[in-house]
CSV table of C-alpha atoms and ligand atoms in Angstrom, one decimal:
chain,number,residue,atom,x,y,z
C,27,MET,CA,-0.2,0.0,0.0
C,28,SER,CA,1.1,3.5,-0.7
C,29,GLU,CA,1.4,6.5,1.7
C,30,ARG,CA,-1.7,8.4,1.7
C,31,ASP,CA,-3.2,10.8,-0.9
C,32,SER,CA,-2.7,14.5,-0.1
C,33,TYR,CA,-1.1,15.7,-3.7
C,34,TYR,CA,-4.2,17.8,-4.3
C,35,ALA,CA,-4.7,19.2,-1.0
C,36,SER,CA,-2.6,22.8,-1.0
C,37,PRO,CA,-4.1,25.2,-3.4
C,38,LEU,CA,-2.1,25.1,-7.0
C,39,GLY,CA,-3.5,28.2,-8.6
C,40,SER,CA,-3.6,27.1,-12.2
C,41,VAL,CA,-4.1,23.0,-11.7
C,42,PRO,CA,-1.5,21.3,-14.2
C,43,ASP,CA,-3.0,18.1,-16.2
C,44,PHE,CA,-2.9,14.9,-14.6
C,45,SER,CA,0.3,13.2,-14.6
C,46,PHE,CA,1.1,9.5,-13.7
C,47,ASN,CA,4.7,10.8,-12.2
C,48,SER,CA,6.7,9.4,-9.2
C,49,GLU,CA,4.9,12.1,-7.0
C,50,VAL,CA,1.9,10.6,-7.5
C,51,VAL,CA,3.1,6.7,-7.8
C,52,LYS,CA,4.1,7.3,-4.0
C,53,VAL,CA,0.0,7.6,-3.3
C,54,PHE,CA,-1.6,6.1,-5.8
C,55,ASP,CA,-2.9,2.7,-4.6
C,56,ASP,CA,-4.7,5.2,-2.0
C,57,MET,CA,-5.5,7.8,-4.3
C,58,ILE,CA,-7.7,5.3,-6.6
C,59,GLU,CA,-8.8,3.2,-3.5
C,60,ARG,CA,-10.3,6.1,-1.9
C,61,SER,CA,-11.4,8.0,-5.6
C,62,VAL,CA,-13.0,4.7,-7.2
C,63,PRO,CA,-16.1,3.7,-5.6
C,64,GLY,CA,-15.9,-0.4,-6.2
C,65,TYR,CA,-12.3,-0.5,-6.7
C,66,ALA,CA,-11.0,-3.2,-4.4
C,67,THR,CA,-14.6,-5.2,-5.7
C,68,ILE,CA,-13.2,-4.7,-9.1
C,69,ILE,CA,-9.7,-5.7,-8.9
C,70,ALA,CA,-10.3,-8.9,-6.5
C,71,LEU,CA,-12.9,-10.0,-9.3
C,72,THR,CA,-10.8,-9.4,-11.9
C,73,GLY,CA,-8.6,-12.0,-11.1
C,74,GLN,CA,-11.3,-14.3,-10.6
C,75,LEU,CA,-12.2,-13.5,-14.2
C,76,ALA,CA,-9.2,-13.9,-15.1
C,77,GLY,CA,-8.8,-17.4,-13.8
C,78,ARG,CA,-11.7,-18.5,-15.1
C,79,PHE,CA,-10.8,-17.7,-18.8
C,80,THR,CA,-7.0,-18.2,-18.9
C,81,ARG,CA,-5.9,-22.2,-19.2
C,82,ASP,CA,-2.3,-23.5,-18.7
C,83,GLY,CA,-0.1,-22.2,-21.4
C,84,GLU,CA,-2.3,-19.1,-22.3
C,85,SER,CA,-1.4,-15.4,-21.8
C,86,ALA,CA,-3.6,-12.6,-20.4
C,87,TYR,CA,-2.5,-8.5,-20.6
C,88,ASP,CA,-3.5,-6.1,-18.1
C,89,LEU,CA,-3.5,-2.8,-19.9
C,90,GLY,CA,-2.4,0.0,-18.1
C,91,CYS,CA,-1.0,-1.9,-15.1
C,92,SER,CA,0.0,0.8,-13.1
C,93,THR,CA,1.3,-0.3,-9.8
C,94,GLY,CA,0.1,-3.9,-10.2
C,95,ALA,CA,-3.0,-4.4,-8.6
C,96,SER,CA,-4.7,-5.9,-11.3
C,97,LEU,CA,-1.5,-8.3,-12.1
C,98,LEU,CA,-1.2,-9.6,-8.5
C,99,SER,CA,-4.8,-10.4,-8.5
C,100,MET,CA,-4.5,-12.0,-11.7
C,101,ARG,CA,-1.4,-14.0,-11.0
C,102,SER,CA,-3.1,-15.2,-7.7
C,103,GLN,CA,-5.6,-16.9,-10.0
C,104,LEU,CA,-3.6,-18.2,-13.0
C,105,PRO,CA,-2.8,-22.0,-13.6
C,106,PRO,CA,1.3,-21.8,-13.2
C,107,GLY,CA,2.1,-22.5,-16.8
C,108,ALA,CA,0.3,-18.8,-18.0
C,109,ARG,CA,2.1,-15.9,-18.5
C,110,LEU,CA,0.9,-12.3,-17.9
C,111,ILE,CA,1.8,-9.5,-19.8
C,112,GLY,CA,1.3,-6.2,-18.1
C,113,ILE,CA,1.9,-2.4,-20.1
C,114,ASP,CA,2.0,1.1,-18.8
C,115,THR,CA,3.8,4.2,-20.5
C,116,SER,CA,4.4,5.6,-16.8
C,117,ALA,CA,8.2,4.6,-16.0
C,118,PRO,CA,7.6,5.1,-12.1
C,119,MET,CA,4.5,3.3,-12.4
C,120,LEU,CA,6.2,0.2,-14.0
C,121,ALA,CA,9.7,0.2,-11.4
C,122,GLN,CA,6.6,0.1,-8.5
C,123,CYS,CA,4.8,-2.6,-10.1
C,124,ARG,CA,7.8,-4.5,-10.7
C,125,ALA,CA,8.9,-3.8,-6.9
C,126,ASN,CA,5.3,-5.1,-6.0
C,127,LEU,CA,5.3,-8.0,-7.9
C,128,ASP,CA,8.9,-9.4,-6.8
C,129,LYS,CA,7.4,-8.8,-2.8
C,130,HIS,CA,5.1,-11.7,-3.9
C,131,PRO,CA,6.8,-13.8,-6.1
C,132,ALA,CA,4.3,-16.7,-6.3
C,133,GLY,CA,2.4,-17.7,-9.4
C,134,CYS,CA,3.4,-17.6,-13.0
C,135,ASP,CA,5.6,-15.4,-15.3
C,136,VAL,CA,5.1,-11.7,-15.4
C,137,THR,CA,6.4,-9.5,-18.4
C,138,LEU,CA,6.2,-5.9,-17.9
C,139,LEU,CA,6.0,-3.7,-21.4
C,140,ASP,CA,7.2,0.4,-21.1
C,141,ALA,CA,4.4,0.9,-24.3
C,142,ASP,CA,1.1,2.7,-25.3
C,143,ILE,CA,-1.3,0.4,-25.5
C,144,ALA,CA,-2.7,2.1,-28.5
C,145,ALA,CA,0.6,0.9,-30.4
C,146,THR,CA,1.4,-2.4,-29.1
C,147,GLN,CA,1.0,-5.2,-31.5
C,148,TYR,CA,-1.1,-8.0,-29.1
C,149,GLU,CA,-0.4,-11.6,-29.3
C,150,THR,CA,-3.2,-13.9,-29.1
C,151,ALA,CA,-4.6,-14.1,-25.6
C,152,ALA,CA,-7.4,-15.7,-23.4
C,153,PHE,CA,-7.9,-12.7,-21.0
C,154,PHE,CA,-7.3,-9.0,-21.3
C,155,ALA,CA,-8.2,-6.2,-18.5
C,156,SER,CA,-8.3,-2.9,-19.0
C,157,ASN,CA,-9.2,-1.5,-15.8
C,158,PHE,CA,-9.4,2.6,-15.7
C,159,THR,CA,-7.2,2.8,-18.8
C,160,LEU,CA,-9.1,3.3,-22.1
C,161,GLN,CA,-10.6,6.6,-20.5
C,162,PHE,CA,-6.9,8.2,-20.8
C,163,ILE,CA,-6.7,7.2,-25.0
C,164,PRO,CA,-8.0,9.7,-27.1
C,165,ILE,CA,-11.4,9.0,-28.2
C,166,GLU,CA,-10.2,8.7,-31.8
C,167,LYS,CA,-7.8,5.7,-31.3
C,168,ARG,CA,-10.1,3.7,-29.6
C,169,GLN,CA,-12.3,1.7,-32.1
C,170,SER,CA,-9.5,0.5,-33.8
C,171,LEU,CA,-7.5,-0.3,-29.9
C,172,ILE,CA,-10.7,-2.5,-29.2
C,173,GLU,CA,-10.8,-4.1,-32.6
C,174,ARG,CA,-6.8,-5.0,-32.3
C,175,ILE,CA,-7.7,-6.4,-28.8
C,176,ALA,CA,-10.7,-8.3,-30.1
C,177,ALA,CA,-8.4,-10.2,-32.7
C,178,ALA,CA,-5.9,-11.0,-30.6
C,179,THR,CA,-8.6,-12.4,-27.9
C,180,ARG,CA,-9.1,-15.9,-28.8
C,181,PRO,CA,-12.6,-17.6,-29.4
C,182,GLY,CA,-13.9,-18.1,-26.1
C,183,GLY,CA,-11.5,-15.6,-24.1
C,184,ALA,CA,-12.9,-12.4,-22.6
C,185,LEU,CA,-11.9,-8.9,-22.2
C,186,VAL,CA,-12.5,-7.2,-18.8
C,187,LEU,CA,-13.0,-3.6,-19.6
C,188,SER,CA,-13.5,-0.9,-16.3
C,189,GLU,CA,-14.5,2.9,-17.2
C,190,LYS,CA,-15.6,5.9,-15.8
C,191,ILE,CA,-18.5,6.6,-17.7
C,192,ARG,CA,-20.9,9.3,-18.3
C,193,PHE,CA,-24.9,9.6,-19.0
C,194,ASP,CA,-26.6,11.2,-21.7
C,195,ASP,CA,-29.7,11.9,-19.6
C,196,PRO,CA,-28.5,14.9,-17.7
C,197,HIS,CA,-30.5,13.7,-14.5
C,198,GLN,CA,-28.6,10.8,-14.3
C,199,GLN,CA,-25.0,12.6,-14.9
C,200,THR,CA,-25.9,15.3,-12.0
C,201,LEU,CA,-26.7,12.3,-9.7
C,202,HIS,CA,-23.8,10.2,-10.2
C,203,THR,CA,-21.3,12.8,-10.6
C,204,GLU,CA,-22.6,14.7,-7.0
C,205,MET,CA,-22.5,10.7,-5.4
C,206,HIS,CA,-19.5,10.4,-6.4
C,207,HIS,CA,-18.2,13.5,-4.9
C,208,GLU,CA,-19.9,12.7,-2.1
C,209,PHE,CA,-18.0,9.5,-1.7
C,210,LYS,CA,-14.8,10.9,-1.9
C,211,ARG,CA,-16.0,13.8,0.8
C,212,ARG,CA,-16.5,10.7,2.9
C,213,GLN,CA,-13.4,9.1,1.9
C,214,GLY,CA,-11.6,12.1,3.5
C,215,TYR,CA,-11.2,14.4,0.7
C,216,SER,CA,-12.0,18.1,0.9
C,217,GLU,CA,-13.9,19.9,-1.5
C,218,LEU,CA,-10.4,21.7,-2.7
C,219,GLU,CA,-8.9,18.5,-3.4
C,220,ILE,CA,-12.1,17.2,-5.4
C,221,SER,CA,-12.3,20.4,-7.2
C,222,GLN,CA,-8.4,20.5,-8.4
C,223,LYS,CA,-8.3,16.8,-9.1
C,224,ARG,CA,-11.3,17.4,-11.1
C,225,SER,CA,-9.5,20.1,-12.9
C,226,ALA,CA,-6.2,18.2,-13.3
C,227,LEU,CA,-8.2,15.4,-15.3
C,228,GLU,CA,-10.5,17.6,-17.2
C,229,ARG,CA,-8.1,17.6,-20.4
C,230,ILE,CA,-6.5,14.0,-19.9
C,231,MET,CA,-9.5,11.8,-19.3
C,232,GLN,CA,-12.6,11.4,-21.5
C,233,PRO,CA,-15.5,9.1,-20.1
C,234,GLU,CA,-18.0,8.1,-22.7
C,235,SER,CA,-21.3,5.8,-22.1
C,236,LEU,CA,-22.1,2.7,-21.2
C,237,ASP,CA,-24.1,2.5,-24.7
C,238,THR,CA,-20.9,3.9,-26.5
C,239,HIS,CA,-18.4,1.3,-24.8
C,240,ARG,CA,-21.1,-1.9,-25.7
C,241,GLN,CA,-21.6,-0.7,-29.1
C,242,ARG,CA,-18.1,-0.7,-29.6
C,243,LEU,CA,-17.1,-3.7,-28.1
C,244,LEU,CA,-19.8,-5.6,-30.5
C,245,ALA,CA,-18.4,-3.6,-33.4
C,246,ALA,CA,-15.1,-4.9,-32.7
C,247,GLY,CA,-16.1,-8.5,-32.8
C,248,TYR,CA,-17.0,-9.6,-28.9
C,249,THR,CA,-20.2,-11.8,-29.4
C,250,SER,CA,-21.7,-10.4,-26.0
C,251,CYS,CA,-20.9,-7.8,-23.3
C,252,GLU,CA,-22.5,-7.4,-20.6
C,253,VAL,CA,-22.2,-5.2,-17.0
C,254,TRP,CA,-20.8,-7.3,-14.2
C,255,PHE,CA,-20.2,-4.3,-12.0
C,256,GLN,CA,-21.5,-0.6,-11.6
C,257,CYS,CA,-21.1,1.9,-8.6
C,258,PHE,CA,-22.7,5.1,-9.5
C,259,ASN,CA,-20.6,6.7,-12.7
C,260,PHE,CA,-17.9,3.8,-12.8
C,261,MET,CA,-18.9,0.4,-14.1
C,262,SER,CA,-16.9,-2.5,-15.4
C,263,LEU,CA,-18.0,-5.0,-18.8
C,264,VAL,CA,-17.1,-8.6,-19.3
C,265,ALA,CA,-16.7,-8.7,-23.4
C,266,ILE,CA,-16.8,-12.7,-24.8
C,267,ARG,CA,-15.0,-13.1,-28.2
S,316,GEK,C1,-5.4,-0.2,-11.5
S,316,GEK,N1,-5.1,-0.6,-14.2
S,316,GEK,O1,-4.6,0.1,-10.2
S,316,GEK,N2,-0.7,3.3,-22.6
S,316,GEK,C2,-0.4,2.6,-21.3
S,316,GEK,N3,-0.8,3.0,-20.6
S,316,GEK,C3,-1.6,4.3,-20.0
S,316,GEK,C4,-1.6,4.6,-21.4
S,316,GEK,C5,-1.1,4.3,-22.9
S,316,GEK,N4,-1.1,5.1,-23.4
S,316,GEK,N5,-1.9,6.2,-21.2
S,316,GEK,C6,-2.3,5.6,-19.9
S,316,GEK,N6,-1.6,5.0,-19.3
S,316,GEK,C7,-5.0,0.3,-12.8
S,316,GEK,C8,-5.4,1.5,-12.8
S,316,GEK,S1,-4.7,3.8,-13.7
S,316,GEK,C9,-6.1,4.9,-13.7
S,316,GEK,C10,-5.1,2.3,-13.9
S,316,GEK,C11,-6.6,5.9,-13.0
S,316,GEK,C12,-1.6,4.2,-17.9
S,316,GEK,C13,-1.4,5.5,-17.0
S,316,GEK,O2,0.3,5.3,-16.7
S,316,GEK,C14,-1.3,4.5,-15.6
S,316,GEK,O3,-0.9,4.1,-14.9
S,316,GEK,C15,-2.7,3.9,-16.0
S,316,GEK,O4,-2.7,4.0,-17.7
S,316,GEK,C16,-4.3,4.4,-15.9
S,316,GEK,O5,-6.3,-0.8,-11.8
S,316,GEK,O6,-5.5,6.5,-12.5
S,316,GEK,O7,-7.5,6.7,-13.0
């Protein structure tokens, strides 16, 4: 577990765009746990889903692996001869991820790649996890990325896609945004921390609607997809190839 997050506790004047830098990495585990309702459940059950789809000798990917929470959960459920591949563009995230994996070395091999998930050639794999990463990819790149992931998912394999979402209905959008901010206040974040983090993410994180995600997954070649978890404006889908 990281240090307690107080990254946005002091007034910054003009708030720079959010970056996955070494200062954020120090507090990242606490930040995401106190910012995403249901995060611990999604991570634990990503492992359970990975275990169901991945057979001995097969590969599974974690896209945007950060400090390794999903990789550790997946590795605890995968057969010993499986192979895990974690990808991230942040070198400090990958260094912390390697350190966390080395603290709990039991289980299958894990390869970490310093790479852009939108520019990666994927090998055939049984399972892909993308937990809160697609939202940072420019919208115009998302369709072709999901198509390449779908093409690399073996028939019968799956993608777990977790994202912050927006709602087309303005009443629902307001309700879930306010419920999320209330969740953050109850996790100990101040109004200043909530508003500065929101400004920092505004330009670099673009949530889409559940319907947009669903249509993209089906158009890309997944045969079915269903929401298996949702809490306010955060959800996780499982798409089956
Ligand atoms: C978890 N999945 O703990 N290619 C690769 N990685 C990227 C890219 C990209 N183009 N853009 C951003 N990232 C994790 C949490 S965090 C979500 C994922 C959040 C990486 C970025 O460096 C960061 O580590 C991660 O995606 C997003 O379940 O902070 O809200």
